[in-house]
Amino acid sequence: EMQLVESGGGLVQPGGSLRLSCAASGFTFSDYSMNWVRQAPGKGLEWVSYISRSSSTIYYADSVKGRFTISRDNAKTSLYLQMNSLRDEDTAVYYCARDTNLDIWGQGTMVIVSS
Amino acid sequence: DIQLTQSPSSLSASVGDRVTITCQASQGITNYLNWYQQKPGKAPKLLISHASNLKTGVPSRFTGSGSGTHFTFTISSLQSEDVATYYCQQNDDLPPALTFGGGTKVEIK
């Protein structure tokens, strides 16, 4: 079964940092680009970041540029999101999703930024 | 950036009704338009890619059509298990971004 499982969410103070992980299984991870998508409580979906298969191409939403860093380890079939300088408005469920068609999603991990 | 305007934002219909949602792009995206279903408390699920390609295993009552700037998503006969929020999403304009429509919440009358 193709699966993505996120971890690393939690409660953090404004200005703090958090690292999210996404473990992939059931497919050849290195064959696919990956994305992070978030959803604030009661709100719609917002794309956060994209990374190509070889990590050679990376894009970020303007709202996180300069604060978040996406990376991947194909040997470990894992995707990461390093989040620094966190703000209240970063509070959301964070999902990892496969390919730009977002055809497989994880279950999400909750990040709460609050003092 | 390309904007996607989805309408209506919510609707209420009876079981068996035909339900239609539209998604308007701010500029042409050929057929790079996907539709997702998100049930409460769950992750989104891809239903239709490239405007009209039904993902394997998705019931045939779900259909998509359109190209360029105007797209339509239809549930031919609404079922109780279709209660969810539906989103359109474009992947023609990366960079700078993948973008989503605002969502349509579908409820049973």
mmCIF file with all atom_site columns, C-alpha atoms in Angstrom:
data_model
loop_
_atom_site.group_PDB
_atom_site.id
_atom_site.type_symbol
_atom_site.label_atom_id
_atom_site.label_alt_id
_atom_site.label_comp_id
_atom_site.label_asym_id
_atom_site.label_entity_id
_atom_site.label_seq_id
_atom_site.pdbx_PDB_ins_code
_atom_site.Cartn_x
_atom_site.Cartn_y
_atom_site.Cartn_z
_atom_site.occupancy
_atom_site.B_iso_or_equiv
_atom_site.pdbx_formal_charge
_atom_site.auth_seq_id
_atom_site.auth_comp_id
_atom_site.auth_asym_id
_atom_site.auth_atom_id
_atom_site.pdbx_PDB_model_num
ATOM 1   C CA . GLU A 1 1   ? 0.000   0.000  0.000   1.00 0.00 ? 1   GLU A CA 1
ATOM 2   C CA . MET A 1 2   ? 1.326   3.428  -0.941  1.00 0.00 ? 2   MET A CA 1
ATOM 3   C CA . GLN A 1 3   ? 1.561   5.528  2.178   1.00 0.00 ? 3   GLN A CA 1
ATOM 4   C CA . LEU A 1 4   ? 2.865   8.813  3.562   1.00 0.00 ? 4   LEU A CA 1
ATOM 5   C CA . VAL A 1 5   ? 3.151   9.349  7.314   1.00 0.00 ? 5   VAL A CA 1
ATOM 6   C CA . GLU A 1 6   ? 3.958   12.760 8.782   1.00 0.00 ? 6   GLU A CA 1
ATOM 7   C CA . SER A 1 7   ? 5.446   13.406 12.202  1.00 0.00 ? 7   SER A CA 1
ATOM 8   C CA . GLY A 1 8   ? 7.085   16.169 14.189  1.00 0.00 ? 8   GLY A CA 1
ATOM 9   C CA . GLY A 1 9   ? 4.199   18.530 14.812  1.00 0.00 ? 9   GLY A CA 1
ATOM 10  C CA . GLY A 1 10  ? 3.489   20.107 18.169  1.00 0.00 ? 10  GLY A CA 1
ATOM 11  C CA . LEU A 1 11  ? 3.173   23.295 20.172  1.00 0.00 ? 11  LEU A CA 1
ATOM 12  C CA . VAL A 1 12  ? 5.883   25.914 19.700  1.00 0.00 ? 12  VAL A CA 1
ATOM 13  C CA . GLN A 1 13  ? 6.229   29.537 20.731  1.00 0.00 ? 13  GLN A CA 1
ATOM 14  C CA . PRO A 1 14  ? 6.311   32.349 18.173  1.00 0.00 ? 14  PRO A CA 1
ATOM 15  C CA . GLY A 1 15  ? 9.820   32.707 16.818  1.00 0.00 ? 15  GLY A CA 1
ATOM 16  C CA . GLY A 1 16  ? 10.580  29.065 17.498  1.00 0.00 ? 16  GLY A CA 1
ATOM 17  C CA . SER A 1 17  ? 11.516  26.193 15.197  1.00 0.00 ? 17  SER A CA 1
ATOM 18  C CA . LEU A 1 18  ? 10.146  22.800 14.318  1.00 0.00 ? 18  LEU A CA 1
ATOM 19  C CA . ARG A 1 19  ? 11.147  20.054 11.897  1.00 0.00 ? 19  ARG A CA 1
ATOM 20  C CA . LEU A 1 20  ? 8.491   17.968 10.203  1.00 0.00 ? 20  LEU A CA 1
ATOM 21  C CA . SER A 1 21  ? 9.144   14.578 8.645   1.00 0.00 ? 21  SER A CA 1
ATOM 22  C CA . CYS A 1 22  ? 7.207   12.538 6.104   1.00 0.00 ? 22  CYS A CA 1
ATOM 23  C CA . ALA A 1 23  ? 8.001   8.845  5.718   1.00 0.00 ? 23  ALA A CA 1
ATOM 24  C CA . ALA A 1 24  ? 7.056   7.262  2.404   1.00 0.00 ? 24  ALA A CA 1
ATOM 25  C CA . SER A 1 25  ? 6.413   3.588  1.701   1.00 0.00 ? 25  SER A CA 1
ATOM 26  C CA . GLY A 1 26  ? 4.849   1.379  -0.950  1.00 0.00 ? 26  GLY A CA 1
ATOM 27  C CA . PHE A 1 27  ? 6.272   3.223  -3.968  1.00 0.00 ? 27  PHE A CA 1
ATOM 28  C CA . THR A 1 28  ? 9.635   4.291  -5.385  1.00 0.00 ? 28  THR A CA 1
ATOM 29  C CA . PHE A 1 29  ? 10.078  7.550  -3.515  1.00 0.00 ? 29  PHE A CA 1
ATOM 30  C CA . SER A 1 30  ? 12.936  8.815  -5.682  1.00 0.00 ? 30  SER A CA 1
ATOM 31  C CA . ASP A 1 31  ? 10.704  8.695  -8.795  1.00 0.00 ? 31  ASP A CA 1
ATOM 32  C CA . TYR A 1 32  ? 8.416   11.466 -7.553  1.00 0.00 ? 32  TYR A CA 1
ATOM 33  C CA . SER A 1 33  ? 8.496   15.125 -6.682  1.00 0.00 ? 33  SER A CA 1
ATOM 34  C CA . MET A 1 34  ? 7.002   15.979 -3.300  1.00 0.00 ? 34  MET A CA 1
ATOM 35  C CA . ASN A 1 35  ? 5.124   18.845 -1.696  1.00 0.00 ? 35  ASN A CA 1
ATOM 36  C CA . TRP A 1 36  ? 4.039   20.229 1.646   1.00 0.00 ? 36  TRP A CA 1
ATOM 37  C CA . VAL A 1 37  ? 0.503   21.604 1.888   1.00 0.00 ? 37  VAL A CA 1
ATOM 38  C CA . ARG A 1 38  ? -1.064  23.132 4.992   1.00 0.00 ? 38  ARG A CA 1
ATOM 39  C CA . GLN A 1 39  ? -4.525  23.898 6.265   1.00 0.00 ? 39  GLN A CA 1
ATOM 40  C CA . ALA A 1 40  ? -5.193  26.410 9.014   1.00 0.00 ? 40  ALA A CA 1
ATOM 41  C CA . PRO A 1 41  ? -8.079  25.553 11.366  1.00 0.00 ? 41  PRO A CA 1
ATOM 42  C CA . GLY A 1 42  ? -11.387 25.961 9.549   1.00 0.00 ? 42  GLY A CA 1
ATOM 43  C CA . LYS A 1 43  ? -9.683  27.243 6.403   1.00 0.00 ? 43  LYS A CA 1
ATOM 44  C CA . GLY A 1 44  ? -8.843  25.996 2.936   1.00 0.00 ? 44  GLY A CA 1
ATOM 45  C CA . LEU A 1 45  ? -5.752  24.330 1.545   1.00 0.00 ? 45  LEU A CA 1
ATOM 46  C CA . GLU A 1 46  ? -2.517  26.257 1.003   1.00 0.00 ? 46  GLU A CA 1
ATOM 47  C CA . TRP A 1 47  ? 0.474   24.909 -0.895  1.00 0.00 ? 47  TRP A CA 1
ATOM 48  C CA . VAL A 1 48  ? 3.725   25.500 1.026   1.00 0.00 ? 48  VAL A CA 1
ATOM 49  C CA . SER A 1 49  ? 6.676   24.016 -0.844  1.00 0.00 ? 49  SER A CA 1
ATOM 50  C CA . TYR A 1 50  ? 7.820   21.743 -3.691  1.00 0.00 ? 50  TYR A CA 1
ATOM 51  C CA . ILE A 1 51  ? 10.956  19.658 -4.170  1.00 0.00 ? 51  ILE A CA 1
ATOM 52  C CA . SER A 1 52  ? 11.918  17.779 -7.308  1.00 0.00 ? 52  SER A CA 1
ATOM 53  C CA . ARG A 1 53  ? 12.975  14.127 -7.412  1.00 0.00 ? 53  ARG A CA 1
ATOM 54  C CA . SER A 1 54  ? 16.688  14.892 -7.120  1.00 0.00 ? 54  SER A CA 1
ATOM 55  C CA . SER A 1 55  ? 16.287  18.004 -4.916  1.00 0.00 ? 55  SER A CA 1
ATOM 56  C CA . SER A 1 56  ? 17.662  20.118 -7.766  1.00 0.00 ? 56  SER A CA 1
ATOM 57  C CA . THR A 1 57  ? 14.530  22.286 -7.961  1.00 0.00 ? 57  THR A CA 1
ATOM 58  C CA . ILE A 1 58  ? 12.802  23.780 -4.936  1.00 0.00 ? 58  ILE A CA 1
ATOM 59  C CA . TYR A 1 59  ? 9.970   26.295 -4.667  1.00 0.00 ? 59  TYR A CA 1
ATOM 60  C CA . TYR A 1 60  ? 8.251   28.003 -1.750  1.00 0.00 ? 60  TYR A CA 1
ATOM 61  C CA . ALA A 1 61  ? 5.078   29.950 -1.215  1.00 0.00 ? 61  ALA A CA 1
ATOM 62  C CA . ASP A 1 62  ? 5.778   33.630 -0.570  1.00 0.00 ? 62  ASP A CA 1
ATOM 63  C CA . SER A 1 63  ? 4.289   33.264 2.910   1.00 0.00 ? 63  SER A CA 1
ATOM 64  C CA . VAL A 1 64  ? 7.103   30.938 4.046   1.00 0.00 ? 64  VAL A CA 1
ATOM 65  C CA . LYS A 1 65  ? 10.030  31.936 1.817   1.00 0.00 ? 65  LYS A CA 1
ATOM 66  C CA . GLY A 1 66  ? 13.173  32.582 3.831   1.00 0.00 ? 66  GLY A CA 1
ATOM 67  C CA . ARG A 1 67  ? 11.787  30.837 6.929   1.00 0.00 ? 67  ARG A CA 1
ATOM 68  C CA . PHE A 1 68  ? 11.039  27.271 5.806   1.00 0.00 ? 68  PHE A CA 1
ATOM 69  C CA . THR A 1 69  ? 13.403  24.783 4.149   1.00 0.00 ? 69  THR A CA 1
ATOM 70  C CA . ILE A 1 70  ? 12.263  21.664 2.325   1.00 0.00 ? 70  ILE A CA 1
ATOM 71  C CA . SER A 1 71  ? 14.586  18.707 1.857   1.00 0.00 ? 71  SER A CA 1
ATOM 72  C CA . ARG A 1 72  ? 14.479  14.995 1.150   1.00 0.00 ? 72  ARG A CA 1
ATOM 73  C CA . ASP A 1 73  ? 16.565  11.878 1.659   1.00 0.00 ? 73  ASP A CA 1
ATOM 74  C CA . ASN A 1 74  ? 15.818  9.365  -1.078  1.00 0.00 ? 74  ASN A CA 1
ATOM 75  C CA . ALA A 1 75  ? 17.858  6.659  0.647   1.00 0.00 ? 75  ALA A CA 1
ATOM 76  C CA . LYS A 1 76  ? 15.646  7.007  3.708   1.00 0.00 ? 76  LYS A CA 1
ATOM 77  C CA . THR A 1 77  ? 12.490  7.608  1.586   1.00 0.00 ? 77  THR A CA 1
ATOM 78  C CA . SER A 1 78  ? 11.757  10.664 3.673   1.00 0.00 ? 78  SER A CA 1
ATOM 79  C CA . LEU A 1 79  ? 10.728  14.275 3.142   1.00 0.00 ? 79  LEU A CA 1
ATOM 80  C CA . TYR A 1 80  ? 11.392  17.068 5.610   1.00 0.00 ? 80  TYR A CA 1
ATOM 81  C CA . LEU A 1 81  ? 10.278  20.609 6.362   1.00 0.00 ? 81  LEU A CA 1
ATOM 82  C CA . GLN A 1 82  ? 12.461  22.740 8.610   1.00 0.00 ? 82  GLN A CA 1
ATOM 83  C CA . MET A 1 83  ? 10.348  25.608 9.937   1.00 0.00 ? 83  MET A CA 1
ATOM 84  C CA . ASN A 1 84  ? 12.097  28.577 11.568  1.00 0.00 ? 84  ASN A CA 1
ATOM 85  C CA . SER A 1 85  ? 10.867  31.944 12.845  1.00 0.00 ? 85  SER A CA 1
ATOM 86  C CA . LEU A 1 86  ? 7.406   30.507 13.292  1.00 0.00 ? 86  LEU A CA 1
ATOM 87  C CA . ARG A 1 87  ? 4.437   32.857 13.457  1.00 0.00 ? 87  ARG A CA 1
ATOM 88  C CA . ASP A 1 88  ? 0.901   32.538 14.792  1.00 0.00 ? 88  ASP A CA 1
ATOM 89  C CA . GLU A 1 89  ? -0.358  32.323 11.218  1.00 0.00 ? 89  GLU A CA 1
ATOM 90  C CA . ASP A 1 90  ? 1.707   29.180 10.603  1.00 0.00 ? 90  ASP A CA 1
ATOM 91  C CA . THR A 1 91  ? -0.667  27.272 12.878  1.00 0.00 ? 91  THR A CA 1
ATOM 92  C CA . ALA A 1 92  ? -2.117  24.528 10.673  1.00 0.00 ? 92  ALA A CA 1
ATOM 93  C CA . VAL A 1 93  ? -2.263  20.868 9.830   1.00 0.00 ? 93  VAL A CA 1
ATOM 94  C CA . TYR A 1 94  ? 0.703   20.139 7.583   1.00 0.00 ? 94  TYR A CA 1
ATOM 95  C CA . TYR A 1 95  ? 0.369   17.452 4.925   1.00 0.00 ? 95  TYR A CA 1
ATOM 96  C CA . CYS A 1 96  ? 2.978   15.946 2.662   1.00 0.00 ? 96  CYS A CA 1
ATOM 97  C CA . ALA A 1 97  ? 1.702   14.995 -0.788  1.00 0.00 ? 97  ALA A CA 1
ATOM 98  C CA . ARG A 1 98  ? 3.199   13.201 -3.765  1.00 0.00 ? 98  ARG A CA 1
ATOM 99  C CA . ASP A 1 99  ? 3.735   14.811 -7.184  1.00 0.00 ? 99  ASP A CA 1
ATOM 100 C CA . THR A 1 100 ? 2.207   18.048 -8.469  1.00 0.00 ? 100 THR A CA 1
ATOM 101 C CA . ASN A 1 101 ? -1.051  16.134 -8.943  1.00 0.00 ? 101 ASN A CA 1
ATOM 102 C CA . LEU A 1 102 ? -0.979  15.576 -5.147  1.00 0.00 ? 102 LEU A CA 1
ATOM 103 C CA . ASP A 1 103 ? -2.169  12.036 -5.761  1.00 0.00 ? 103 ASP A CA 1
ATOM 104 C CA . ILE A 1 104 ? -1.206  10.606 -2.369  1.00 0.00 ? 104 ILE A CA 1
ATOM 105 C CA . TRP A 1 105 ? -1.481  12.477 0.950   1.00 0.00 ? 105 TRP A CA 1
ATOM 106 C CA . GLY A 1 106 ? -0.372  11.739 4.452   1.00 0.00 ? 106 GLY A CA 1
ATOM 107 C CA . GLN A 1 107 ? -2.728  11.997 7.416   1.00 0.00 ? 107 GLN A CA 1
ATOM 108 C CA . GLY A 1 108 ? -1.255  15.329 8.474   1.00 0.00 ? 108 GLY A CA 1
ATOM 109 C CA . THR A 1 109 ? 0.564   16.635 11.542  1.00 0.00 ? 109 THR A CA 1
ATOM 110 C CA . MET A 1 110 ? -0.684  19.572 13.601  1.00 0.00 ? 110 MET A CA 1
ATOM 111 C CA . VAL A 1 111 ? 1.542   22.574 14.267  1.00 0.00 ? 111 VAL A CA 1
ATOM 112 C CA . ILE A 1 112 ? 0.368   25.112 16.836  1.00 0.00 ? 112 ILE A CA 1
ATOM 113 C CA . VAL A 1 113 ? 2.289   28.347 17.205  1.00 0.00 ? 113 VAL A CA 1
ATOM 114 C CA . SER A 1 114 ? 1.243   30.073 20.398  1.00 0.00 ? 114 SER A CA 1
ATOM 115 C CA . SER A 1 115 ? 2.687   31.688 23.472  1.00 0.00 ? 115 SER A CA 1
ATOM 116 C CA . ASP B 2 1   ? 0.085   33.979 -9.698  1.00 0.00 ? 1   ASP B CA 1
ATOM 117 C CA . ILE B 2 2   ? -2.949  32.188 -11.092 1.00 0.00 ? 2   ILE B CA 1
ATOM 118 C CA . GLN B 2 3   ? -6.082  32.560 -8.988  1.00 0.00 ? 3   GLN B CA 1
ATOM 119 C CA . LEU B 2 4   ? -8.847  29.953 -8.896  1.00 0.00 ? 4   LEU B CA 1
ATOM 120 C CA . THR B 2 5   ? -12.381 31.104 -8.127  1.00 0.00 ? 5   THR B CA 1
ATOM 121 C CA . GLN B 2 6   ? -14.593 28.254 -7.020  1.00 0.00 ? 6   GLN B CA 1
ATOM 122 C CA . SER B 2 7   ? -18.380 28.498 -6.727  1.00 0.00 ? 7   SER B CA 1
ATOM 123 C CA . PRO B 2 8   ? -20.560 28.085 -4.889  1.00 0.00 ? 8   PRO B CA 1
ATOM 124 C CA . SER B 2 9   ? -18.759 28.143 -1.533  1.00 0.00 ? 9   SER B CA 1
ATOM 125 C CA . SER B 2 10  ? -21.418 25.839 -0.115  1.00 0.00 ? 10  SER B CA 1
ATOM 126 C CA . LEU B 2 11  ? -24.492 23.977 -1.249  1.00 0.00 ? 11  LEU B CA 1
ATOM 127 C CA . SER B 2 12  ? -27.198 21.773 0.156   1.00 0.00 ? 12  SER B CA 1
ATOM 128 C CA . ALA B 2 13  ? -28.849 19.130 -2.007  1.00 0.00 ? 13  ALA B CA 1
ATOM 129 C CA . SER B 2 14  ? -30.944 16.009 -1.645  1.00 0.00 ? 14  SER B CA 1
ATOM 130 C CA . VAL B 2 15  ? -29.737 12.459 -2.106  1.00 0.00 ? 15  VAL B CA 1
ATOM 131 C CA . GLY B 2 16  ? -29.968 11.627 -5.796  1.00 0.00 ? 16  GLY B CA 1
ATOM 132 C CA . ASP B 2 17  ? -29.617 15.241 -6.957  1.00 0.00 ? 17  ASP B CA 1
ATOM 133 C CA . ARG B 2 18  ? -27.148 16.357 -9.588  1.00 0.00 ? 18  ARG B CA 1
ATOM 134 C CA . VAL B 2 19  ? -24.549 18.699 -8.090  1.00 0.00 ? 19  VAL B CA 1
ATOM 135 C CA . THR B 2 20  ? -22.282 21.001 -10.099 1.00 0.00 ? 20  THR B CA 1
ATOM 136 C CA . ILE B 2 21  ? -19.286 23.033 -8.899  1.00 0.00 ? 21  ILE B CA 1
ATOM 137 C CA . THR B 2 22  ? -17.371 25.456 -11.086 1.00 0.00 ? 22  THR B CA 1
ATOM 138 C CA . CYS B 2 23  ? -13.762 26.603 -10.965 1.00 0.00 ? 23  CYS B CA 1
ATOM 139 C CA . GLN B 2 24  ? -12.641 29.672 -12.908 1.00 0.00 ? 24  GLN B CA 1
ATOM 140 C CA . ALA B 2 25  ? -8.926  30.302 -13.493 1.00 0.00 ? 25  ALA B CA 1
ATOM 141 C CA . SER B 2 26  ? -7.577  33.863 -13.787 1.00 0.00 ? 26  SER B CA 1
ATOM 142 C CA . GLN B 2 27  ? -5.651  32.816 -16.886 1.00 0.00 ? 27  GLN B CA 1
ATOM 143 C CA . GLY B 2 28  ? -5.511  29.795 -19.147 1.00 0.00 ? 28  GLY B CA 1
ATOM 144 C CA . ILE B 2 29  ? -4.167  26.577 -17.627 1.00 0.00 ? 29  ILE B CA 1
ATOM 145 C CA . THR B 2 30  ? -5.013  24.208 -20.510 1.00 0.00 ? 30  THR B CA 1
ATOM 146 C CA . ASN B 2 31  ? -6.189  21.109 -18.599 1.00 0.00 ? 31  ASN B CA 1
ATOM 147 C CA . TYR B 2 32  ? -3.854  21.258 -15.589 1.00 0.00 ? 32  TYR B CA 1
ATOM 148 C CA . LEU B 2 33  ? -6.721  21.207 -13.142 1.00 0.00 ? 33  LEU B CA 1
ATOM 149 C CA . ASN B 2 34  ? -7.387  18.643 -10.410 1.00 0.00 ? 34  ASN B CA 1
ATOM 150 C CA . TRP B 2 35  ? -10.323 18.042 -8.059  1.00 0.00 ? 35  TRP B CA 1
ATOM 151 C CA . TYR B 2 36  ? -10.054 16.820 -4.471  1.00 0.00 ? 36  TYR B CA 1
ATOM 152 C CA . GLN B 2 37  ? -12.525 15.621 -1.859  1.00 0.00 ? 37  GLN B CA 1
ATOM 153 C CA . GLN B 2 38  ? -11.894 16.299 1.823   1.00 0.00 ? 38  GLN B CA 1
ATOM 154 C CA . LYS B 2 39  ? -14.113 14.712 4.441   1.00 0.00 ? 39  LYS B CA 1
ATOM 155 C CA . PRO B 2 40  ? -14.181 16.229 7.944   1.00 0.00 ? 40  PRO B CA 1
ATOM 156 C CA . GLY B 2 41  ? -11.028 15.469 9.911   1.00 0.00 ? 41  GLY B CA 1
ATOM 157 C CA . LYS B 2 42  ? -9.409  13.659 7.002   1.00 0.00 ? 42  LYS B CA 1
ATOM 158 C CA . ALA B 2 43  ? -6.730  14.403 4.426   1.00 0.00 ? 43  ALA B CA 1
ATOM 159 C CA . PRO B 2 44  ? -7.805  15.467 0.948   1.00 0.00 ? 44  PRO B CA 1
ATOM 160 C CA . LYS B 2 45  ? -8.168  12.759 -1.675  1.00 0.00 ? 45  LYS B CA 1
ATOM 161 C CA . LEU B 2 46  ? -7.532  13.194 -5.401  1.00 0.00 ? 46  LEU B CA 1
ATOM 162 C CA . LEU B 2 47  ? -10.642 12.377 -7.431  1.00 0.00 ? 47  LEU B CA 1
ATOM 163 C CA . ILE B 2 48  ? -9.942  13.817 -10.889 1.00 0.00 ? 48  ILE B CA 1
ATOM 164 C CA . SER B 2 49  ? -6.711  14.882 -12.580 1.00 0.00 ? 49  SER B CA 1
ATOM 165 C CA . HIS B 2 50  ? -6.103  16.792 -15.821 1.00 0.00 ? 50  HIS B CA 1
ATOM 166 C CA . ALA B 2 51  ? -9.623  18.198 -15.674 1.00 0.00 ? 51  ALA B CA 1
ATOM 167 C CA . SER B 2 52  ? -11.438 14.989 -16.584 1.00 0.00 ? 52  SER B CA 1
ATOM 168 C CA . ASN B 2 53  ? -9.383  11.882 -15.727 1.00 0.00 ? 53  ASN B CA 1
ATOM 169 C CA . LEU B 2 54  ? -11.122 9.929  -12.999 1.00 0.00 ? 54  LEU B CA 1
ATOM 170 C CA . LYS B 2 55  ? -8.653  8.341  -10.593 1.00 0.00 ? 55  LYS B CA 1
ATOM 171 C CA . THR B 2 56  ? -8.850  4.549  -10.424 1.00 0.00 ? 56  THR B CA 1
ATOM 172 C CA . GLY B 2 57  ? -11.349 3.394  -7.829  1.00 0.00 ? 57  GLY B CA 1
ATOM 173 C CA . VAL B 2 58  ? -13.311 6.655  -7.721  1.00 0.00 ? 58  VAL B CA 1
ATOM 174 C CA . PRO B 2 59  ? -17.041 6.166  -8.397  1.00 0.00 ? 59  PRO B CA 1
ATOM 175 C CA . SER B 2 60  ? -18.185 7.074  -11.888 1.00 0.00 ? 60  SER B CA 1
ATOM 176 C CA . ARG B 2 61  ? -20.826 9.483  -10.549 1.00 0.00 ? 61  ARG B CA 1
ATOM 177 C CA . PHE B 2 62  ? -17.949 11.976 -10.216 1.00 0.00 ? 62  PHE B CA 1
ATOM 178 C CA . THR B 2 63  ? -16.968 13.728 -13.466 1.00 0.00 ? 63  THR B CA 1
ATOM 179 C CA . GLY B 2 64  ? -14.905 16.713 -14.492 1.00 0.00 ? 64  GLY B CA 1
ATOM 180 C CA . SER B 2 65  ? -14.765 18.786 -17.635 1.00 0.00 ? 65  SER B CA 1
ATOM 181 C CA . GLY B 2 66  ? -13.381 21.995 -19.059 1.00 0.00 ? 66  GLY B CA 1
ATOM 182 C CA . SER B 2 67  ? -10.176 23.523 -20.351 1.00 0.00 ? 67  SER B CA 1
ATOM 183 C CA . GLY B 2 68  ? -8.497  26.898 -20.481 1.00 0.00 ? 68  GLY B CA 1
ATOM 184 C CA . THR B 2 69  ? -10.111 28.979 -17.761 1.00 0.00 ? 69  THR B CA 1
ATOM 185 C CA . HIS B 2 70  ? -13.475 27.350 -17.037 1.00 0.00 ? 70  HIS B CA 1
ATOM 186 C CA . PHE B 2 71  ? -13.874 23.977 -15.345 1.00 0.00 ? 71  PHE B CA 1
ATOM 187 C CA . THR B 2 72  ? -16.791 21.996 -13.970 1.00 0.00 ? 72  THR B CA 1
ATOM 188 C CA . PHE B 2 73  ? -17.056 19.193 -11.405 1.00 0.00 ? 73  PHE B CA 1
ATOM 189 C CA . THR B 2 74  ? -20.274 17.186 -11.264 1.00 0.00 ? 74  THR B CA 1
ATOM 190 C CA . ILE B 2 75  ? -21.737 14.570 -8.969  1.00 0.00 ? 75  ILE B CA 1
ATOM 191 C CA . SER B 2 76  ? -24.431 12.951 -11.093 1.00 0.00 ? 76  SER B CA 1
ATOM 192 C CA . SER B 2 77  ? -26.408 11.481 -8.192  1.00 0.00 ? 77  SER B CA 1
ATOM 193 C CA . LEU B 2 78  ? -25.463 12.766 -4.749  1.00 0.00 ? 78  LEU B CA 1
ATOM 194 C CA . GLN B 2 79  ? -24.967 10.118 -2.070  1.00 0.00 ? 79  GLN B CA 1
ATOM 195 C CA . SER B 2 80  ? -24.782 10.590 1.702   1.00 0.00 ? 80  SER B CA 1
ATOM 196 C CA . GLU B 2 81  ? -21.121 9.564  1.698   1.00 0.00 ? 81  GLU B CA 1
ATOM 197 C CA . ASP B 2 82  ? -20.342 12.476 -0.641  1.00 0.00 ? 82  ASP B CA 1
ATOM 198 C CA . VAL B 2 83  ? -20.724 14.998 2.191   1.00 0.00 ? 83  VAL B CA 1
ATOM 199 C CA . ALA B 2 84  ? -17.367 16.760 2.075   1.00 0.00 ? 84  ALA B CA 1
ATOM 200 C CA . THR B 2 85  ? -15.557 19.872 0.940   1.00 0.00 ? 85  THR B CA 1
ATOM 201 C CA . TYR B 2 86  ? -14.350 19.807 -2.662  1.00 0.00 ? 86  TYR B CA 1
ATOM 202 C CA . TYR B 2 87  ? -11.350 21.768 -3.929  1.00 0.00 ? 87  TYR B CA 1
ATOM 203 C CA . CYS B 2 88  ? -10.009 22.504 -7.381  1.00 0.00 ? 88  CYS B CA 1
ATOM 204 C CA . GLN B 2 89  ? -6.241  22.942 -7.814  1.00 0.00 ? 89  GLN B CA 1
ATOM 205 C CA . GLN B 2 90  ? -4.030  24.002 -10.708 1.00 0.00 ? 90  GLN B CA 1
ATOM 206 C CA . ASN B 2 91  ? -0.532  22.673 -11.406 1.00 0.00 ? 91  ASN B CA 1
ATOM 207 C CA . ASP B 2 92  ? 0.190   24.594 -14.602 1.00 0.00 ? 92  ASP B CA 1
ATOM 208 C CA . ASP B 2 93  ? 1.859   27.567 -12.932 1.00 0.00 ? 93  ASP B CA 1
ATOM 209 C CA . LEU B 2 94  ? 4.712   26.179 -10.821 1.00 0.00 ? 94  LEU B CA 1
ATOM 210 C CA . PRO B 2 95  ? 6.731   28.268 -10.313 1.00 0.00 ? 95  PRO B CA 1
ATOM 211 C CA . PRO B 2 96  ? 5.559   30.353 -8.656  1.00 0.00 ? 96  PRO B CA 1
ATOM 212 C CA . ALA B 2 97  ? 2.922   28.190 -7.001  1.00 0.00 ? 97  ALA B CA 1
ATOM 213 C CA . LEU B 2 98  ? 0.379   25.445 -6.976  1.00 0.00 ? 98  LEU B CA 1
ATOM 214 C CA . THR B 2 99  ? -2.924  27.054 -6.087  1.00 0.00 ? 99  THR B CA 1
ATOM 215 C CA . PHE B 2 100 ? -6.243  25.868 -4.757  1.00 0.00 ? 100 PHE B CA 1
ATOM 216 C CA . GLY B 2 101 ? -9.744  27.155 -5.109  1.00 0.00 ? 101 GLY B CA 1
ATOM 217 C CA . GLY B 2 102 ? -11.505 28.275 -1.955  1.00 0.00 ? 102 GLY B CA 1
ATOM 218 C CA . GLY B 2 103 ? -13.483 25.053 -1.603  1.00 0.00 ? 103 GLY B CA 1
ATOM 219 C CA . THR B 2 104 ? -17.142 24.044 -1.860  1.00 0.00 ? 104 THR B CA 1
ATOM 220 C CA . LYS B 2 105 ? -18.825 22.489 1.151   1.00 0.00 ? 105 LYS B CA 1
ATOM 221 C CA . VAL B 2 106 ? -21.458 19.959 0.078   1.00 0.00 ? 106 VAL B CA 1
ATOM 222 C CA . GLU B 2 107 ? -24.176 18.968 2.530   1.00 0.00 ? 107 GLU B CA 1
ATOM 223 C CA . ILE B 2 108 ? -27.319 16.846 2.394   1.00 0.00 ? 108 ILE B CA 1
ATOM 224 C CA . LYS B 2 109 ? -30.635 18.664 2.571   1.00 0.00 ? 109 LYS B CA 1
#
